PDB file of C-alpha atoms in Angstrom:
ATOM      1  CA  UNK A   1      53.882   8.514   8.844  1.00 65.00           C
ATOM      2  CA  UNK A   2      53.995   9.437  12.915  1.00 72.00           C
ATOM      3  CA  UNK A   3      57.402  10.132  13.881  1.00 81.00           C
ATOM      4  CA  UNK A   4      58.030   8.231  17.389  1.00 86.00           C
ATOM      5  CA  UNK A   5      57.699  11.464  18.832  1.00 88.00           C
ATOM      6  CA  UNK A   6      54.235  12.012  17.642  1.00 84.00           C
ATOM      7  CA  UNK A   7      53.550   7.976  19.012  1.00 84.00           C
ATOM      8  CA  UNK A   8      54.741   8.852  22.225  1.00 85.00           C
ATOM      9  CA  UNK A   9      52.659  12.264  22.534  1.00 83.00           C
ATOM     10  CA  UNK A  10      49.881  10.410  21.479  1.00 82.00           C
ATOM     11  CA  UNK A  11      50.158   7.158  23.430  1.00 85.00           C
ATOM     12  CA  UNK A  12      48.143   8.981  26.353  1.00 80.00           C
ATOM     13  CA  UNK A  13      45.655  10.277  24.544  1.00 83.00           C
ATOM     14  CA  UNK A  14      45.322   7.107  23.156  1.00 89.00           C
ATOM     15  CA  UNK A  15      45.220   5.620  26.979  1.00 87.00           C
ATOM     16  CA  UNK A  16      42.030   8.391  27.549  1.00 85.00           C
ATOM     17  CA  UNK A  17      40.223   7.450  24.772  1.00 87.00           C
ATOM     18  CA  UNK A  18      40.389   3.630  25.047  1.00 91.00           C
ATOM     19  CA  UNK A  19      37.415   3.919  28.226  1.00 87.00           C
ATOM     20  CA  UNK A  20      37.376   0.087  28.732  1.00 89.00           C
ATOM     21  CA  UNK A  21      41.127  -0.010  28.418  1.00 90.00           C
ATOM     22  CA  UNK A  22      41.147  -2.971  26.239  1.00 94.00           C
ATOM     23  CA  UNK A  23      43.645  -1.560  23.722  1.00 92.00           C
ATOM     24  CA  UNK A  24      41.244  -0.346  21.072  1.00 93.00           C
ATOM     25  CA  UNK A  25      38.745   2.233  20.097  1.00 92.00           C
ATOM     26  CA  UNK A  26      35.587   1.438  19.212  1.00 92.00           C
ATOM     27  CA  UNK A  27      32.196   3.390  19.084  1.00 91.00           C
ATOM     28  CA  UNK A  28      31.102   3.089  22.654  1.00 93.00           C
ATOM     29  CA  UNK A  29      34.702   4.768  23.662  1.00 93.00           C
ATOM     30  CA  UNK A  30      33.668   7.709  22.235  1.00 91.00           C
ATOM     31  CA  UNK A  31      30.265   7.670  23.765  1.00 93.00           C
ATOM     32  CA  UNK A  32      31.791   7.455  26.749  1.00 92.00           C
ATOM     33  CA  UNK A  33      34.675  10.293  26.066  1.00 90.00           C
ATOM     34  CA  UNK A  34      31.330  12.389  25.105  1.00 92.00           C
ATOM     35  CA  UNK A  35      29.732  11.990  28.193  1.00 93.00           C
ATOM     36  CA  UNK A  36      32.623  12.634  30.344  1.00 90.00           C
ATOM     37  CA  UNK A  37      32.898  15.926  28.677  1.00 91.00           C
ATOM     38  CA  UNK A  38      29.043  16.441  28.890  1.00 93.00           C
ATOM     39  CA  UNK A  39      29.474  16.086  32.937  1.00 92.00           C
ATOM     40  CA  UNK A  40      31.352  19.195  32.812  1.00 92.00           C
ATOM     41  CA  UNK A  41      29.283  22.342  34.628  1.00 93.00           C
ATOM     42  CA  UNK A  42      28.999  24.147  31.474  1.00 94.00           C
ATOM     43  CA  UNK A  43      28.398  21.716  29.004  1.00 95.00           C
ATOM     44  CA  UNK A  44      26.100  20.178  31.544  1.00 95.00           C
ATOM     45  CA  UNK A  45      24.281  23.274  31.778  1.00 95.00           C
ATOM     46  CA  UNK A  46      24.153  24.646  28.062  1.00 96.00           C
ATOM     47  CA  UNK A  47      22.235  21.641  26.034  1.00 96.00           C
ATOM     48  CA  UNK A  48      23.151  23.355  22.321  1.00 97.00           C
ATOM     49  CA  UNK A  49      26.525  23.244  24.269  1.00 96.00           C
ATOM     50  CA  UNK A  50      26.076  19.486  25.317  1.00 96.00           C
ATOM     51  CA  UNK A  51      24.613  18.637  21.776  1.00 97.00           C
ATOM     52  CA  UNK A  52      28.021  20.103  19.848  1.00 96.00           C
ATOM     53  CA  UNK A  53      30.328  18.133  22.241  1.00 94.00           C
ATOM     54  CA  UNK A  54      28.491  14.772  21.458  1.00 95.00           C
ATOM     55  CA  UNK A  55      28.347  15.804  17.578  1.00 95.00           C
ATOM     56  CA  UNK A  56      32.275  16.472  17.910  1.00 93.00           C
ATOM     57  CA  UNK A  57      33.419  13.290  19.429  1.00 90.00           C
ATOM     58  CA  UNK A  58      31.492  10.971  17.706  1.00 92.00           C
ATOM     59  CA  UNK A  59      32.459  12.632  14.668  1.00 91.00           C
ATOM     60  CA  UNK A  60      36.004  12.137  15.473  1.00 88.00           C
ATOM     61  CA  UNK A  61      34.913   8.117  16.079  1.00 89.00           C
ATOM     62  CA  UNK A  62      33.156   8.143  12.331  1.00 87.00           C
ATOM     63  CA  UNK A  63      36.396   9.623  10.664  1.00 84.00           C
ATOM     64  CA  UNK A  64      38.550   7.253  12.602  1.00 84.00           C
ATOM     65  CA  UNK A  65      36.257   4.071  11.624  1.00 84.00           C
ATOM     66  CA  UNK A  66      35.878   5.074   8.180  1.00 83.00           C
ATOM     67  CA  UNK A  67      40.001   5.594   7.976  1.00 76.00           C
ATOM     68  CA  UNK A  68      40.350   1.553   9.022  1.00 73.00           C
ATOM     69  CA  UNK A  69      37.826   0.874   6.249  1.00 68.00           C
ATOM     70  CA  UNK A  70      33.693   0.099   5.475  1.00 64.00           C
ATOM     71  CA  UNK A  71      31.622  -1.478   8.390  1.00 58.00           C
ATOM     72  CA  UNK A  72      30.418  -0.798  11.671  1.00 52.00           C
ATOM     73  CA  UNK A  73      32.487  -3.038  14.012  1.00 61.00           C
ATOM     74  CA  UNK A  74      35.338  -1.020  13.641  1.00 80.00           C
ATOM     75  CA  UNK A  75      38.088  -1.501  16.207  1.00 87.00           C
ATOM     76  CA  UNK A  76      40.917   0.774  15.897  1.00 88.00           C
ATOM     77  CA  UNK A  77      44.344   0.513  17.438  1.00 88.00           C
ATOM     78  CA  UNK A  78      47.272   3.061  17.502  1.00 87.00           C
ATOM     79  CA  UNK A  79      48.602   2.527  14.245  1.00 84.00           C
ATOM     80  CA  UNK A  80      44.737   3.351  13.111  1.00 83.00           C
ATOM     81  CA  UNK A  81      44.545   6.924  15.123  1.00 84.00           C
ATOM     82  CA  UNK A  82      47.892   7.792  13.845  1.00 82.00           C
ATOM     83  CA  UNK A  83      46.762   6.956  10.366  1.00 80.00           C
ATOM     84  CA  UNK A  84      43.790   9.449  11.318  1.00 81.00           C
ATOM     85  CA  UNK A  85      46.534  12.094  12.820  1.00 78.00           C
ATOM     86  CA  UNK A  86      48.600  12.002   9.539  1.00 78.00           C
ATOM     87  CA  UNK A  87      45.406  13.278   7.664  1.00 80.00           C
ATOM     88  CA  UNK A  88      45.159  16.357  10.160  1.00 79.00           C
ATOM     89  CA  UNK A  89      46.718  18.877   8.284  1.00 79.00           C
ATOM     90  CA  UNK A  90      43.673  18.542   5.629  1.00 81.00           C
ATOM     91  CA  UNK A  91      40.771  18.473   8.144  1.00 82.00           C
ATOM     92  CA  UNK A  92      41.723  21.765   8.848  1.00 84.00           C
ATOM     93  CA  UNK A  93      37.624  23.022  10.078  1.00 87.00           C
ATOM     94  CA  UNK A  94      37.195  19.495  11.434  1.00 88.00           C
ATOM     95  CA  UNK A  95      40.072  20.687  13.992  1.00 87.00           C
ATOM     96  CA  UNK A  96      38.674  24.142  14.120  1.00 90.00           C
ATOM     97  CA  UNK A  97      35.036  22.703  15.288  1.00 91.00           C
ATOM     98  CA  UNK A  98      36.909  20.505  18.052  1.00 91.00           C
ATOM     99  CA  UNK A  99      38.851  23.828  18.924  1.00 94.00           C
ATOM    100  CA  UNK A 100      35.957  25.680  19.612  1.00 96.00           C
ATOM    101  CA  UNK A 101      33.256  23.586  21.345  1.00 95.00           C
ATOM    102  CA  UNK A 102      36.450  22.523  23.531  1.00 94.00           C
ATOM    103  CA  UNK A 103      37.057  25.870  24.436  1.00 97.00           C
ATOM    104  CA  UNK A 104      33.568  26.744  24.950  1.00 97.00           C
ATOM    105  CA  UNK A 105      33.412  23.776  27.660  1.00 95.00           C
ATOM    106  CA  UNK A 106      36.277  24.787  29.842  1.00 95.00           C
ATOM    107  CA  UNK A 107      35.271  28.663  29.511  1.00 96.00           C
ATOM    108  CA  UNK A 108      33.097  28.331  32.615  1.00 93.00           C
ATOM    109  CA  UNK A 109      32.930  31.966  33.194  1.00 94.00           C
ATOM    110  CA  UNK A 110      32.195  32.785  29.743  1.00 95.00           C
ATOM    111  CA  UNK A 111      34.839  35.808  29.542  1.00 97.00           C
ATOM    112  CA  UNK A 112      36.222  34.506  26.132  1.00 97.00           C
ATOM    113  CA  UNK A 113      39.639  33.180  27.899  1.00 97.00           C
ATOM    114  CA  UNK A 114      40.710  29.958  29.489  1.00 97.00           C
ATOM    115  CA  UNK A 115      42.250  30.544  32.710  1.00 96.00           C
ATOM    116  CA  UNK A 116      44.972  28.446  33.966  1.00 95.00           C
ATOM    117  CA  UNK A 117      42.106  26.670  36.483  1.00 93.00           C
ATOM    118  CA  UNK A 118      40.031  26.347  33.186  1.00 95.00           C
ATOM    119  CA  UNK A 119      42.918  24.962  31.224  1.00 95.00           C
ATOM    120  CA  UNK A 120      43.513  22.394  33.738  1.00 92.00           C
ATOM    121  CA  UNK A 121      40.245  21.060  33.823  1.00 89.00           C
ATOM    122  CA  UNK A 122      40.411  20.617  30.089  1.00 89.00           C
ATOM    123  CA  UNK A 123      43.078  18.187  31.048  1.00 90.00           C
ATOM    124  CA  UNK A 124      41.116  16.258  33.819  1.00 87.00           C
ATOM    125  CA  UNK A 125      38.283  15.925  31.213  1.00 85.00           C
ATOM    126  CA  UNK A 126      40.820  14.240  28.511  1.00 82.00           C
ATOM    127  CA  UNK A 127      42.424  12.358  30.851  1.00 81.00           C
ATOM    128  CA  UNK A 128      39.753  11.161  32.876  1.00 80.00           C
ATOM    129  CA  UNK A 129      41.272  11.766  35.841  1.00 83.00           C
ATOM    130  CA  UNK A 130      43.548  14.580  37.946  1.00 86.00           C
ATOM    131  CA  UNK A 131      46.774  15.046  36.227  1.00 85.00           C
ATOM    132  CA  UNK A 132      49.969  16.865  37.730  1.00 86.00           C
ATOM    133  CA  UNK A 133      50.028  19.453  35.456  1.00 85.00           C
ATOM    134  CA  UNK A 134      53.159  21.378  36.999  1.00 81.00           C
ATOM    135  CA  UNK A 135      54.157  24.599  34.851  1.00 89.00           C
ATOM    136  CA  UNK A 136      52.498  23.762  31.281  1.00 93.00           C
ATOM    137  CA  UNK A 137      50.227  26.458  31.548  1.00 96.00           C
ATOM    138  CA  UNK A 138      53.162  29.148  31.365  1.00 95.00           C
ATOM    139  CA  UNK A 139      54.974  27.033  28.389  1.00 94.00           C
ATOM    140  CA  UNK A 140      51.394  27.575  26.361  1.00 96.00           C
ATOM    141  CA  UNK A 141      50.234  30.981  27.884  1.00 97.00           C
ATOM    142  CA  UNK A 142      53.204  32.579  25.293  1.00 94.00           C
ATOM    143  CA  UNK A 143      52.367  36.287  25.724  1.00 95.00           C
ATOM    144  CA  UNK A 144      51.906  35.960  29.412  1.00 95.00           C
ATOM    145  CA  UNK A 145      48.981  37.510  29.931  1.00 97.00           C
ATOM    146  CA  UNK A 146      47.420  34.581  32.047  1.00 96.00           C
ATOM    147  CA  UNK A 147      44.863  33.564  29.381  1.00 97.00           C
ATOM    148  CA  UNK A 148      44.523  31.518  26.515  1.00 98.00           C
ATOM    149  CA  UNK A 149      42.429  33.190  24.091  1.00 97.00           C
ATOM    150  CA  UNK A 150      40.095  31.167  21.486  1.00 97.00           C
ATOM    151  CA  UNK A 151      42.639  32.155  18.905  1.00 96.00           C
ATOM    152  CA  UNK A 152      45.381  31.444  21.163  1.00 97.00           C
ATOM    153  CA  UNK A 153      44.048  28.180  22.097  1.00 97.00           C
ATOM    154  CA  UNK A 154      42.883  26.954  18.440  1.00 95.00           C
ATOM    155  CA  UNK A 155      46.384  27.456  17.664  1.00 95.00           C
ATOM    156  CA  UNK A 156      47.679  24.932  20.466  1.00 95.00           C
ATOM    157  CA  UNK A 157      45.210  23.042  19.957  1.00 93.00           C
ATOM    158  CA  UNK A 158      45.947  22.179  16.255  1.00 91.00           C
ATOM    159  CA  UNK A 159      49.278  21.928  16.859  1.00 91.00           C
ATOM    160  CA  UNK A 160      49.535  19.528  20.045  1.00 89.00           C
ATOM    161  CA  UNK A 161      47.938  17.152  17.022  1.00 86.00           C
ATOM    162  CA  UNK A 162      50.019  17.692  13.960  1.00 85.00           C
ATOM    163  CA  UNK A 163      52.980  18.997  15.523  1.00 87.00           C
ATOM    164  CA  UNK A 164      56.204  16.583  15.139  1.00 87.00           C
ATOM    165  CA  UNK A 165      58.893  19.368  16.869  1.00 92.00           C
ATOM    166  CA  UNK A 166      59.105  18.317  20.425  1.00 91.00           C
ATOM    167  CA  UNK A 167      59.817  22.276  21.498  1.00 93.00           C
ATOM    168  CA  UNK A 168      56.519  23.710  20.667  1.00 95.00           C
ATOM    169  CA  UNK A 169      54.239  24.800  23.266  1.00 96.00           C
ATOM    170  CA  UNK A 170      51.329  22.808  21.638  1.00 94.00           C
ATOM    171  CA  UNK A 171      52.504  19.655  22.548  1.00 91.00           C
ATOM    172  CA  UNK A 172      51.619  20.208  26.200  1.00 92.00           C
ATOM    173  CA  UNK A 173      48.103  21.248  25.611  1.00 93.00           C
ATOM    174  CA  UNK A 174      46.855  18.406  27.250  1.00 88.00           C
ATOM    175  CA  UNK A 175      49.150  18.008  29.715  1.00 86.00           C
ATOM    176  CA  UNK A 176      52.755  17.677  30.106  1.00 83.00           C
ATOM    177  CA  UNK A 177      54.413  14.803  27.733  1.00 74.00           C
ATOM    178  CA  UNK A 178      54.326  11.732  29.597  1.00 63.00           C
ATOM    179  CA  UNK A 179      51.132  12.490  31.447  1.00 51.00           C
ATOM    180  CA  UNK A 180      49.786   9.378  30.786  1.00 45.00           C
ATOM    181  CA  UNK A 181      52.513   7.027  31.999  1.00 40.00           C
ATOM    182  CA  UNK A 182      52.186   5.765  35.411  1.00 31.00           C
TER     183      UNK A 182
END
């Protein structure tokens, strides 16, 4: 079960998700998280890109509707993505896949590293909007060499979702904790 920490963490992501803001996910939330991602240059540019990035989200939506149970009206609420978030740790390549097509849509150079600029559009995109993102960037970028690499950043990644200890860097990976409140 989420701790409270993991609720709170969450409750913004939640907040991006929820496109219609009616306090629930459904299918067409996900459509529209995968085509705010697809309006990014490189995804927007790269259609195998474009075409992963769809696959990924509404993959995310099918394992979230089949986790509330059988039928296609699904609606979920928080208690139903946490459910989903609990299950993490054994959808290990399902994480992986996410990992990599995100980092492959902020990479807009293409050197094989997310810059900080990079990194902080990767929080626009979640967010759907411009988020303060103050000094995350140096609490993840742990060796300091200005870049995220794509082992650096699966790592984050997987553990801004499972992680329940409020001091590790991966719980700022999109954005700092709070970034959703207004």
């Amino acid at each position: 079960m989420a701790s409270e920490f993991q609720r709170n963490k969450l409750r913004a992501m939640f907040d991006a998700f929820d496109a219609d803001g009616d306090g629930y996910l459904e299918r067409q939330d996900f459509e529209a998280l995968a085509a705010r991602w697809c309006r990014m240059p490189r995804v927007a540019g790269e259609p195998e890109l474009a075409w992963r990035m769809e696959n990924v989200m509404l993959g995310w939506w099918g394992h979230l509707a089949a986790a509330v149970g059988p039928g296609g009206d699904a609606r979920i609420d928080m208690d139903g993505l946490l459910g989903v978030v609990d299950r993490l740790p054994a959808m290990r390549a399902e994480t992986m896949a996410t990992a990599d097509v995100m980092f492959d849509a902020v990479d807009d150079n293409r050197d094989g590293r997310i810059s900080r600029t990079e990194h902080r559009r990767l929080i626009d995109a979640w967010h759907g909007r411009p988020v303060d993102t103050a000094d995350v960037f140096d609490h993840l970028d742990q060796d300091g060499d200005g870049y995220l690499s794509r082992s650096e950043f699966a790592f984050l990644w997987t553990q801004f979702w499972t992680s329940d200890n409020p001091g590790d860097p991966g719980n700022l990976m999109c954005g700092p904790l709070g970034a959703g409140e207004a």
